[in-house]
Amino acid sequence: MSIAAARDRFLSDLRIRPLIMGILNVTPDSFSDGGRHDAPAAALDHAAAMVADGADVIDLGGESTRPGAAPLGAAEEIARVCPVLERLCAEGGVPVSIDTYKAATARAAVAAGASIVNDVWGLQHDPEMAAAVAETGAAVVIMHNRAETDPDLDILHDLERFFECSLDLARRAGIPGERILLDPGIGFGKTLAQNIACLNGLDWLGSWGYPVLLGLSRKRMFGDLLGRPLEQRLAGTLAANLEGIARGARVIRVHDVAEHADALKVGAALAR
């Protein structure tokens, strides 16, 4: 499957039904699954299992984006992700997204077969990122982020300001609007109250005219709300993702693919 075909399949499918993006971290230190799939063989096996469980797209990351994680150079990130990417894309099962905020990594990943760039800094960290996305023809997920938490901030106003800047960068670089998704960035530089406000504002975010991706799998907010440790946050994640879909989210980014696939199947059956 060519990069353009994989990209267009992803963009077409999300307009028909909510999609499941399976998380594949080839990192030693990600907050939930660091070190479990950092060997290429383990990563490929896990990706195949997620596709079998119902993942519509795989999101591959080589650098942890958890708060306080040590930054990684582009060369090392590329060395981590590209061998896995090449195998994943050669097998042609589902589209593959690269989770990076570095233009050099994005370019290398798309050359290796990725068709989506998932940037946790919304094109604003690396001044070359918007041009890299435009040149490669990839779709892009623009996520809201903040370097610091400010509990007094009107978070929806901050999302608006941030996305206006990111979308202007995208337009100037020549990224077509139909290739853009927005992500409110749950858990990134936000308090619990602000995370909840973002979830309650998904209808408003969807009114911007771009598909919304929601990434809240096993996040700290469920620990705060429920008092649950990391490995006991599936129920909270499911509840929030189903509510997010009801409010218009088109892609949910998750660790627990099979359980979310079952939940979406039941929801679709009830809707019929």
PDB file of C-alpha atoms in Angstrom:
ATOM      1  CA  MET A   1       0.000   0.000   0.000  1.00  0.00           C
ATOM      2  CA  SER A   2       1.466   3.359  -1.028  1.00  0.00           C
ATOM      3  CA  ILE A   3       1.782   6.206   1.450  1.00  0.00           C
ATOM      4  CA  ALA A   4      -0.938   8.175  -0.348  1.00  0.00           C
ATOM      5  CA  ALA A   5      -3.252   5.156  -0.413  1.00  0.00           C
ATOM      6  CA  ALA A   6      -2.735   4.447   3.295  1.00  0.00           C
ATOM      7  CA  ARG A   7      -3.283   8.108   4.157  1.00  0.00           C
ATOM      8  CA  ASP A   8      -6.452   8.343   2.090  1.00  0.00           C
ATOM      9  CA  ARG A   9      -7.791   5.092   3.498  1.00  0.00           C
ATOM     10  CA  PHE A  10      -7.340   6.442   7.021  1.00  0.00           C
ATOM     11  CA  LEU A  11      -8.947   9.813   6.193  1.00  0.00           C
ATOM     12  CA  SER A  12     -11.845   8.160   4.388  1.00  0.00           C
ATOM     13  CA  ASP A  13     -12.544   5.534   7.046  1.00  0.00           C
ATOM     14  CA  LEU A  14     -12.664   8.005   9.944  1.00  0.00           C
ATOM     15  CA  ARG A  15     -15.510   9.819   8.233  1.00  0.00           C
ATOM     16  CA  ILE A  16     -17.504   6.590   8.099  1.00  0.00           C
ATOM     17  CA  ARG A  17     -16.954   5.279  11.640  1.00  0.00           C
ATOM     18  CA  PRO A  18     -14.813   5.948  14.709  1.00  0.00           C
ATOM     19  CA  LEU A  19     -11.351   4.447  14.346  1.00  0.00           C
ATOM     20  CA  ILE A  20      -9.052   2.801  16.881  1.00  0.00           C
ATOM     21  CA  MET A  21      -5.400   3.853  16.875  1.00  0.00           C
ATOM     22  CA  GLY A  22      -3.247   1.282  18.654  1.00  0.00           C
ATOM     23  CA  ILE A  23      -0.269   2.617  20.619  1.00  0.00           C
ATOM     24  CA  LEU A  24       3.110   1.042  19.852  1.00  0.00           C
ATOM     25  CA  ASN A  25       5.978   2.497  21.881  1.00  0.00           C
ATOM     26  CA  VAL A  26       9.490   1.318  21.045  1.00  0.00           C
ATOM     27  CA  THR A  27      10.820   3.179  24.083  1.00  0.00           C
ATOM     28  CA  PRO A  28      12.428   2.127  27.358  1.00  0.00           C
ATOM     29  CA  ASP A  29      10.586   4.737  29.431  1.00  0.00           C
ATOM     30  CA  SER A  30       7.024   5.447  28.259  1.00  0.00           C
ATOM     31  CA  PHE A  31       4.657   5.888  31.196  1.00  0.00           C
ATOM     32  CA  SER A  32       2.511   2.830  30.533  1.00  0.00           C
ATOM     33  CA  ASP A  33       4.455   0.308  28.460  1.00  0.00           C
ATOM     34  CA  GLY A  34       8.055   1.486  28.381  1.00  0.00           C
ATOM     35  CA  GLY A  35      10.515  -1.333  27.716  1.00  0.00           C
ATOM     36  CA  ARG A  36       7.913  -3.901  26.704  1.00  0.00           C
ATOM     37  CA  HIS A  37       8.192  -3.526  22.930  1.00  0.00           C
ATOM     38  CA  ASP A  38      11.500  -1.736  22.360  1.00  0.00           C
ATOM     39  CA  ALA A  39      13.010  -4.767  20.573  1.00  0.00           C
ATOM     40  CA  PRO A  40      11.880  -4.831  16.902  1.00  0.00           C
ATOM     41  CA  ALA A  41      10.569  -8.405  17.061  1.00  0.00           C
ATOM     42  CA  ALA A  42       8.478  -7.657  20.161  1.00  0.00           C
ATOM     43  CA  ALA A  43       7.180  -4.449  18.573  1.00  0.00           C
ATOM     44  CA  LEU A  44       6.121  -6.235  15.400  1.00  0.00           C
ATOM     45  CA  ASP A  45       4.409  -9.007  17.348  1.00  0.00           C
ATOM     46  CA  HIS A  46       2.511  -6.453  19.430  1.00  0.00           C
ATOM     47  CA  ALA A  47       1.470  -4.496  16.324  1.00  0.00           C
ATOM     48  CA  ALA A  48       0.166  -7.688  14.697  1.00  0.00           C
ATOM     49  CA  ALA A  49      -1.786  -8.521  17.853  1.00  0.00           C
ATOM     50  CA  MET A  50      -3.367  -5.058  17.935  1.00  0.00           C
ATOM     51  CA  VAL A  51      -4.379  -5.302  14.272  1.00  0.00           C
ATOM     52  CA  ALA A  52      -5.902  -8.725  14.950  1.00  0.00           C
ATOM     53  CA  ASP A  53      -7.776  -7.202  17.896  1.00  0.00           C
ATOM     54  CA  GLY A  54      -9.258  -4.451  15.728  1.00  0.00           C
ATOM     55  CA  ALA A  55      -6.785  -1.578  15.430  1.00  0.00           C
ATOM     56  CA  ASP A  56      -7.422   0.529  12.323  1.00  0.00           C
ATOM     57  CA  VAL A  57      -4.078   2.340  12.508  1.00  0.00           C
ATOM     58  CA  ILE A  58      -0.852   1.882  14.481  1.00  0.00           C
ATOM     59  CA  ASP A  59       0.822   4.889  16.149  1.00  0.00           C
ATOM     60  CA  LEU A  60       4.559   4.235  16.516  1.00  0.00           C
ATOM     61  CA  GLY A  61       6.638   6.286  18.935  1.00  0.00           C
ATOM     62  CA  GLY A  62      10.356   6.195  19.642  1.00  0.00           C
ATOM     63  CA  GLU A  63      10.540   8.886  22.343  1.00  0.00           C
ATOM     64  CA  SER A  64       8.507   9.002  25.528  1.00  0.00           C
ATOM     65  CA  THR A  65       6.339  12.118  25.792  1.00  0.00           C
ATOM     66  CA  ARG A  66       5.472  11.583  29.444  1.00  0.00           C
ATOM     67  CA  PRO A  67       6.117  14.594  31.710  1.00  0.00           C
ATOM     68  CA  GLY A  68       9.782  14.766  32.714  1.00  0.00           C
ATOM     69  CA  ALA A  69      10.997  12.293  30.100  1.00  0.00           C
ATOM     70  CA  ALA A  70      14.523  12.879  28.790  1.00  0.00           C
ATOM     71  CA  PRO A  71      14.580  14.324  25.248  1.00  0.00           C
ATOM     72  CA  LEU A  72      15.916  12.128  22.464  1.00  0.00           C
ATOM     73  CA  GLY A  73      17.992  13.189  19.471  1.00  0.00           C
ATOM     74  CA  ALA A  74      16.521  12.715  16.011  1.00  0.00           C
ATOM     75  CA  ALA A  75      19.220  10.264  14.934  1.00  0.00           C
ATOM     76  CA  GLU A  76      18.541   7.913  17.835  1.00  0.00           C
ATOM     77  CA  GLU A  77      14.781   8.263  17.402  1.00  0.00           C
ATOM     78  CA  ILE A  78      15.081   7.390  13.710  1.00  0.00           C
ATOM     79  CA  ALA A  79      17.250   4.387  14.544  1.00  0.00           C
ATOM     80  CA  ARG A  80      14.567   3.139  16.933  1.00  0.00           C
ATOM     81  CA  VAL A  81      11.517   3.577  14.727  1.00  0.00           C
ATOM     82  CA  CYS A  82      12.559   3.058  11.110  1.00  0.00           C
ATOM     83  CA  PRO A  83      13.440  -0.666  11.238  1.00  0.00           C
ATOM     84  CA  VAL A  84      10.031  -1.354  12.792  1.00  0.00           C
ATOM     85  CA  LEU A  85       8.264   1.021  10.413  1.00  0.00           C
ATOM     86  CA  GLU A  86       9.731  -0.585   7.324  1.00  0.00           C
ATOM     87  CA  ARG A  87       8.532  -4.028   8.389  1.00  0.00           C
ATOM     88  CA  LEU A  88       5.117  -2.766   9.508  1.00  0.00           C
ATOM     89  CA  CYS A  89       4.462  -0.919   6.274  1.00  0.00           C
ATOM     90  CA  ALA A  90       5.834  -3.703   4.096  1.00  0.00           C
ATOM     91  CA  GLU A  91       3.249  -6.048   5.566  1.00  0.00           C
ATOM     92  CA  GLY A  92       0.589  -3.545   4.486  1.00  0.00           C
ATOM     93  CA  GLY A  93      -2.015  -4.357   7.115  1.00  0.00           C
ATOM     94  CA  VAL A  94      -3.103  -0.915   8.319  1.00  0.00           C
ATOM     95  CA  PRO A  95      -1.875   2.689   7.990  1.00  0.00           C
ATOM     96  CA  VAL A  96       0.968   3.651  10.334  1.00  0.00           C
ATOM     97  CA  SER A  97       1.416   6.944  12.167  1.00  0.00           C
ATOM     98  CA  ILE A  98       4.715   8.290  13.492  1.00  0.00           C
ATOM     99  CA  ASP A  99       4.510   9.951  16.897  1.00  0.00           C
ATOM    100  CA  THR A 100       7.194  12.661  16.741  1.00  0.00           C
ATOM    101  CA  TYR A 101       7.692  16.405  17.007  1.00  0.00           C
ATOM    102  CA  LYS A 102      10.912  16.398  14.950  1.00  0.00           C
ATOM    103  CA  ALA A 103      10.918  17.180  11.232  1.00  0.00           C
ATOM    104  CA  ALA A 104      13.918  14.940  10.537  1.00  0.00           C
ATOM    105  CA  THR A 105      12.174  11.967  12.141  1.00  0.00           C
ATOM    106  CA  ALA A 106       8.934  12.728  10.305  1.00  0.00           C
ATOM    107  CA  ARG A 107      10.712  12.786   6.952  1.00  0.00           C
ATOM    108  CA  ALA A 108      12.591   9.554   7.638  1.00  0.00           C
ATOM    109  CA  ALA A 109       9.461   7.836   8.935  1.00  0.00           C
ATOM    110  CA  VAL A 110       7.360   8.754   5.908  1.00  0.00           C
ATOM    111  CA  ALA A 111      10.191   7.586   3.649  1.00  0.00           C
ATOM    112  CA  ALA A 112       9.986   4.278   5.552  1.00  0.00           C
ATOM    113  CA  GLY A 113       6.227   4.054   4.959  1.00  0.00           C
ATOM    114  CA  ALA A 114       4.379   6.083   7.608  1.00  0.00           C
ATOM    115  CA  SER A 115       1.395   8.004   6.231  1.00  0.00           C
ATOM    116  CA  ILE A 116       0.451  10.108   9.286  1.00  0.00           C
ATOM    117  CA  VAL A 117       2.558  12.415  11.475  1.00  0.00           C
ATOM    118  CA  ASN A 118       1.296  12.729  15.045  1.00  0.00           C
ATOM    119  CA  ASP A 119       2.939  15.855  16.510  1.00  0.00           C
ATOM    120  CA  VAL A 120       2.405  16.404  20.236  1.00  0.00           C
ATOM    121  CA  TRP A 121       3.528  20.014  19.795  1.00  0.00           C
ATOM    122  CA  GLY A 122       1.149  20.797  16.960  1.00  0.00           C
ATOM    123  CA  LEU A 123       3.787  21.913  14.394  1.00  0.00           C
ATOM    124  CA  GLN A 124       5.099  24.512  16.849  1.00  0.00           C
ATOM    125  CA  HIS A 125       8.212  22.865  18.338  1.00  0.00           C
ATOM    126  CA  ASP A 126      10.302  22.263  15.219  1.00  0.00           C
ATOM    127  CA  PRO A 127      10.151  25.153  12.719  1.00  0.00           C
ATOM    128  CA  GLU A 128      10.665  22.657   9.881  1.00  0.00           C
ATOM    129  CA  MET A 129       7.809  20.341  10.839  1.00  0.00           C
ATOM    130  CA  ALA A 130       5.015  21.961   8.842  1.00  0.00           C
ATOM    131  CA  ALA A 131       7.190  21.965   5.708  1.00  0.00           C
ATOM    132  CA  ALA A 132       8.159  18.328   6.328  1.00  0.00           C
ATOM    133  CA  VAL A 133       4.491  17.273   6.549  1.00  0.00           C
ATOM    134  CA  ALA A 134       3.616  19.233   3.410  1.00  0.00           C
ATOM    135  CA  GLU A 135       6.553  17.864   1.423  1.00  0.00           C
ATOM    136  CA  THR A 136       5.928  14.239   2.360  1.00  0.00           C
ATOM    137  CA  GLY A 137       2.165  14.385   1.752  1.00  0.00           C
ATOM    138  CA  ALA A 138       1.381  12.806   5.116  1.00  0.00           C
ATOM    139  CA  ALA A 139      -1.736  13.478   7.123  1.00  0.00           C
ATOM    140  CA  VAL A 140      -1.044  15.279  10.406  1.00  0.00           C
ATOM    141  CA  VAL A 141      -2.434  15.219  13.935  1.00  0.00           C
ATOM    142  CA  ILE A 142      -2.036  18.646  15.535  1.00  0.00           C
ATOM    143  CA  MET A 143      -2.082  18.248  19.313  1.00  0.00           C
ATOM    144  CA  HIS A 144      -2.434  21.011  21.898  1.00  0.00           C
ATOM    145  CA  ASN A 145       0.333  21.129  24.470  1.00  0.00           C
ATOM    146  CA  ARG A 146       1.695  23.384  27.187  1.00  0.00           C
ATOM    147  CA  ALA A 147       5.157  23.514  28.734  1.00  0.00           C
ATOM    148  CA  GLU A 148       3.697  24.324  32.160  1.00  0.00           C
ATOM    149  CA  THR A 149       0.381  23.838  33.916  1.00  0.00           C
ATOM    150  CA  ASP A 150      -1.556  26.976  34.857  1.00  0.00           C
ATOM    151  CA  PRO A 151      -4.671  26.163  36.918  1.00  0.00           C
ATOM    152  CA  ASP A 152      -6.077  29.669  36.373  1.00  0.00           C
ATOM    153  CA  LEU A 153      -5.997  29.364  32.590  1.00  0.00           C
ATOM    154  CA  ASP A 154      -9.160  29.287  30.456  1.00  0.00           C
ATOM    155  CA  ILE A 155      -8.110  26.095  28.716  1.00  0.00           C
ATOM    156  CA  LEU A 156     -10.576  26.287  25.817  1.00  0.00           C
ATOM    157  CA  HIS A 157      -9.388  29.807  25.041  1.00  0.00           C
ATOM    158  CA  ASP A 158      -5.819  28.473  25.102  1.00  0.00           C
ATOM    159  CA  LEU A 159      -6.782  25.649  22.724  1.00  0.00           C
ATOM    160  CA  GLU A 160      -8.289  28.206  20.375  1.00  0.00           C
ATOM    161  CA  ARG A 161      -5.172  30.391  20.412  1.00  0.00           C
ATOM    162  CA  PHE A 162      -2.862  27.384  19.986  1.00  0.00           C
ATOM    163  CA  PHE A 163      -4.806  25.785  17.138  1.00  0.00           C
ATOM    164  CA  GLU A 164      -5.153  29.089  15.287  1.00  0.00           C
ATOM    165  CA  CYS A 165      -1.354  29.356  15.318  1.00  0.00           C
ATOM    166  CA  SER A 166      -0.847  25.723  14.262  1.00  0.00           C
ATOM    167  CA  LEU A 167      -3.402  25.917  11.476  1.00  0.00           C
ATOM    168  CA  ASP A 168      -1.787  29.095  10.188  1.00  0.00           C
ATOM    169  CA  LEU A 169       1.561  27.259  10.062  1.00  0.00           C
ATOM    170  CA  ALA A 170      -0.129  24.420   8.189  1.00  0.00           C
ATOM    171  CA  ARG A 171      -1.734  26.771   5.670  1.00  0.00           C
ATOM    172  CA  ARG A 172       1.514  28.649   5.053  1.00  0.00           C
ATOM    173  CA  ALA A 173       3.349  25.371   4.450  1.00  0.00           C
ATOM    174  CA  GLY A 174       0.681  24.137   2.054  1.00  0.00           C
ATOM    175  CA  ILE A 175      -0.805  21.292   4.092  1.00  0.00           C
ATOM    176  CA  PRO A 176      -4.327  20.670   2.737  1.00  0.00           C
ATOM    177  CA  GLY A 177      -7.029  21.114   5.363  1.00  0.00           C
ATOM    178  CA  GLU A 178      -8.523  17.719   4.577  1.00  0.00           C
ATOM    179  CA  ARG A 179      -5.321  16.056   5.851  1.00  0.00           C
ATOM    180  CA  ILE A 180      -5.459  17.662   9.315  1.00  0.00           C
ATOM    181  CA  LEU A 181      -6.803  16.261  12.599  1.00  0.00           C
ATOM    182  CA  LEU A 182      -6.946  18.086  15.943  1.00  0.00           C
ATOM    183  CA  ASP A 183      -6.194  16.583  19.363  1.00  0.00           C
ATOM    184  CA  PRO A 184      -6.975  18.493  22.600  1.00  0.00           C
ATOM    185  CA  GLY A 185      -3.936  16.936  24.291  1.00  0.00           C
ATOM    186  CA  ILE A 186      -5.504  15.396  27.372  1.00  0.00           C
ATOM    187  CA  GLY A 187      -2.910  15.201  30.156  1.00  0.00           C
ATOM    188  CA  PHE A 188      -0.398  17.541  28.513  1.00  0.00           C
ATOM    189  CA  GLY A 189       0.149  20.670  30.628  1.00  0.00           C
ATOM    190  CA  LYS A 190      -3.368  20.536  32.059  1.00  0.00           C
ATOM    191  CA  THR A 191      -4.988  20.127  35.455  1.00  0.00           C
ATOM    192  CA  LEU A 192      -7.698  17.550  36.063  1.00  0.00           C
ATOM    193  CA  ALA A 193     -10.346  20.270  35.774  1.00  0.00           C
ATOM    194  CA  GLN A 194      -8.850  21.438  32.485  1.00  0.00           C
ATOM    195  CA  ASN A 195      -8.755  17.888  31.117  1.00  0.00           C
ATOM    196  CA  ILE A 196     -12.446  17.529  31.936  1.00  0.00           C
ATOM    197  CA  ALA A 197     -13.169  20.914  30.342  1.00  0.00           C
ATOM    198  CA  CYS A 198     -11.425  19.752  27.163  1.00  0.00           C
ATOM    199  CA  LEU A 199     -13.536  16.587  27.072  1.00  0.00           C
ATOM    200  CA  ASN A 200     -16.696  18.599  27.650  1.00  0.00           C
ATOM    201  CA  GLY A 201     -15.576  20.921  24.841  1.00  0.00           C
ATOM    202  CA  LEU A 202     -15.208  18.250  22.175  1.00  0.00           C
ATOM    203  CA  ASP A 203     -18.428  19.356  20.447  1.00  0.00           C
ATOM    204  CA  TRP A 204     -16.975  22.865  20.181  1.00  0.00           C
ATOM    205  CA  LEU A 205     -13.647  21.547  18.897  1.00  0.00           C
ATOM    206  CA  GLY A 206     -15.412  19.421  16.314  1.00  0.00           C
ATOM    207  CA  SER A 207     -17.215  22.509  15.029  1.00  0.00           C
ATOM    208  CA  TRP A 208     -13.877  23.729  13.656  1.00  0.00           C
ATOM    209  CA  GLY A 209     -14.386  21.296  10.798  1.00  0.00           C
ATOM    210  CA  TYR A 210     -11.443  18.973  11.425  1.00  0.00           C
ATOM    211  CA  PRO A 211     -11.691  15.378  12.689  1.00  0.00           C
ATOM    212  CA  VAL A 212     -10.825  15.078  16.375  1.00  0.00           C
ATOM    213  CA  LEU A 213      -8.415  12.501  17.753  1.00  0.00           C
ATOM    214  CA  LEU A 214      -8.677  11.674  21.445  1.00  0.00           C
ATOM    215  CA  GLY A 215      -5.702  10.247  23.335  1.00  0.00           C
ATOM    216  CA  LEU A 216      -6.461   9.559  26.981  1.00  0.00           C
ATOM    217  CA  SER A 217      -5.562   5.902  27.434  1.00  0.00           C
ATOM    218  CA  ARG A 218      -4.641   5.091  31.056  1.00  0.00           C
ATOM    219  CA  LYS A 219      -3.939   8.764  31.765  1.00  0.00           C
ATOM    220  CA  ARG A 220      -3.243  10.192  35.199  1.00  0.00           C
ATOM    221  CA  MET A 221      -6.674  11.835  35.238  1.00  0.00           C
ATOM    222  CA  PHE A 222      -8.201   8.399  35.874  1.00  0.00           C
ATOM    223  CA  GLY A 223      -5.870   7.893  38.786  1.00  0.00           C
ATOM    224  CA  ASP A 224      -6.975  11.271  40.160  1.00  0.00           C
ATOM    225  CA  LEU A 225     -10.674  10.588  39.569  1.00  0.00           C
ATOM    226  CA  LEU A 226     -10.777   6.948  40.645  1.00  0.00           C
ATOM    227  CA  GLY A 227      -7.742   6.399  42.824  1.00  0.00           C
ATOM    228  CA  ARG A 228      -6.679   3.627  40.453  1.00  0.00           C
ATOM    229  CA  PRO A 229      -3.088   2.649  39.612  1.00  0.00           C
ATOM    230  CA  LEU A 230      -1.970   2.538  35.996  1.00  0.00           C
ATOM    231  CA  GLU A 231      -2.938  -1.078  35.373  1.00  0.00           C
ATOM    232  CA  GLN A 232      -6.507  -0.531  36.649  1.00  0.00           C
ATOM    233  CA  ARG A 233      -7.571   2.395  34.441  1.00  0.00           C
ATOM    234  CA  LEU A 234      -9.221   0.519  31.570  1.00  0.00           C
ATOM    235  CA  ALA A 235     -12.802   1.067  32.759  1.00  0.00           C
ATOM    236  CA  GLY A 236     -12.231   4.798  33.156  1.00  0.00           C
ATOM    237  CA  THR A 237     -10.558   4.986  29.752  1.00  0.00           C
ATOM    238  CA  LEU A 238     -13.437   3.116  28.090  1.00  0.00           C
ATOM    239  CA  ALA A 239     -16.055   5.355  29.686  1.00  0.00           C
ATOM    240  CA  ALA A 240     -14.275   8.535  28.659  1.00  0.00           C
ATOM    241  CA  ASN A 241     -13.587   7.331  25.114  1.00  0.00           C
ATOM    242  CA  LEU A 242     -17.204   6.325  24.555  1.00  0.00           C
ATOM    243  CA  GLU A 243     -18.338   9.722  25.798  1.00  0.00           C
ATOM    244  CA  GLY A 244     -15.730  11.328  23.557  1.00  0.00           C
ATOM    245  CA  ILE A 245     -17.076   9.479  20.531  1.00  0.00           C
ATOM    246  CA  ALA A 246     -20.605  10.538  21.460  1.00  0.00           C
ATOM    247  CA  ARG A 247     -19.310  14.119  21.446  1.00  0.00           C
ATOM    248  CA  GLY A 248     -17.766  13.731  17.997  1.00  0.00           C
ATOM    249  CA  ALA A 249     -14.271  12.236  18.345  1.00  0.00           C
ATOM    250  CA  ARG A 250     -13.378  10.260  15.224  1.00  0.00           C
ATOM    251  CA  VAL A 251     -10.187   8.500  16.362  1.00  0.00           C
ATOM    252  CA  ILE A 252      -9.337   7.111  19.800  1.00  0.00           C
ATOM    253  CA  ARG A 253      -5.702   6.372  20.611  1.00  0.00           C
ATOM    254  CA  VAL A 254      -5.508   3.427  23.019  1.00  0.00           C
ATOM    255  CA  HIS A 255      -3.354   0.726  24.562  1.00  0.00           C
ATOM    256  CA  ASP A 256      -6.249  -1.718  25.072  1.00  0.00           C
ATOM    257  CA  VAL A 257      -7.430  -2.340  21.521  1.00  0.00           C
ATOM    258  CA  ALA A 258      -9.571  -5.464  21.953  1.00  0.00           C
ATOM    259  CA  GLU A 259     -11.705  -3.989  24.727  1.00  0.00           C
ATOM    260  CA  HIS A 260     -12.322  -0.775  22.783  1.00  0.00           C
ATOM    261  CA  ALA A 261     -13.134  -2.738  19.618  1.00  0.00           C
ATOM    262  CA  ASP A 262     -15.754  -4.722  21.570  1.00  0.00           C
ATOM    263  CA  ALA A 263     -17.229  -1.524  23.025  1.00  0.00           C
ATOM    264  CA  LEU A 264     -17.502   0.087  19.591  1.00  0.00           C
ATOM    265  CA  LYS A 265     -19.122  -3.048  18.116  1.00  0.00           C
ATOM    266  CA  VAL A 266     -21.762  -3.050  20.835  1.00  0.00           C
ATOM    267  CA  GLY A 267     -22.345   0.666  20.322  1.00  0.00           C
ATOM    268  CA  ALA A 268     -22.754   0.205  16.579  1.00  0.00           C
ATOM    269  CA  ALA A 269     -25.188  -2.677  17.082  1.00  0.00           C
ATOM    270  CA  LEU A 270     -27.300  -0.628  19.475  1.00  0.00           C
ATOM    271  CA  ALA A 271     -27.294   2.315  17.075  1.00  0.00           C
ATOM    272  CA  ARG A 272     -28.721   0.098  14.330  1.00  0.00           C
TER     273      ARG A 272
END
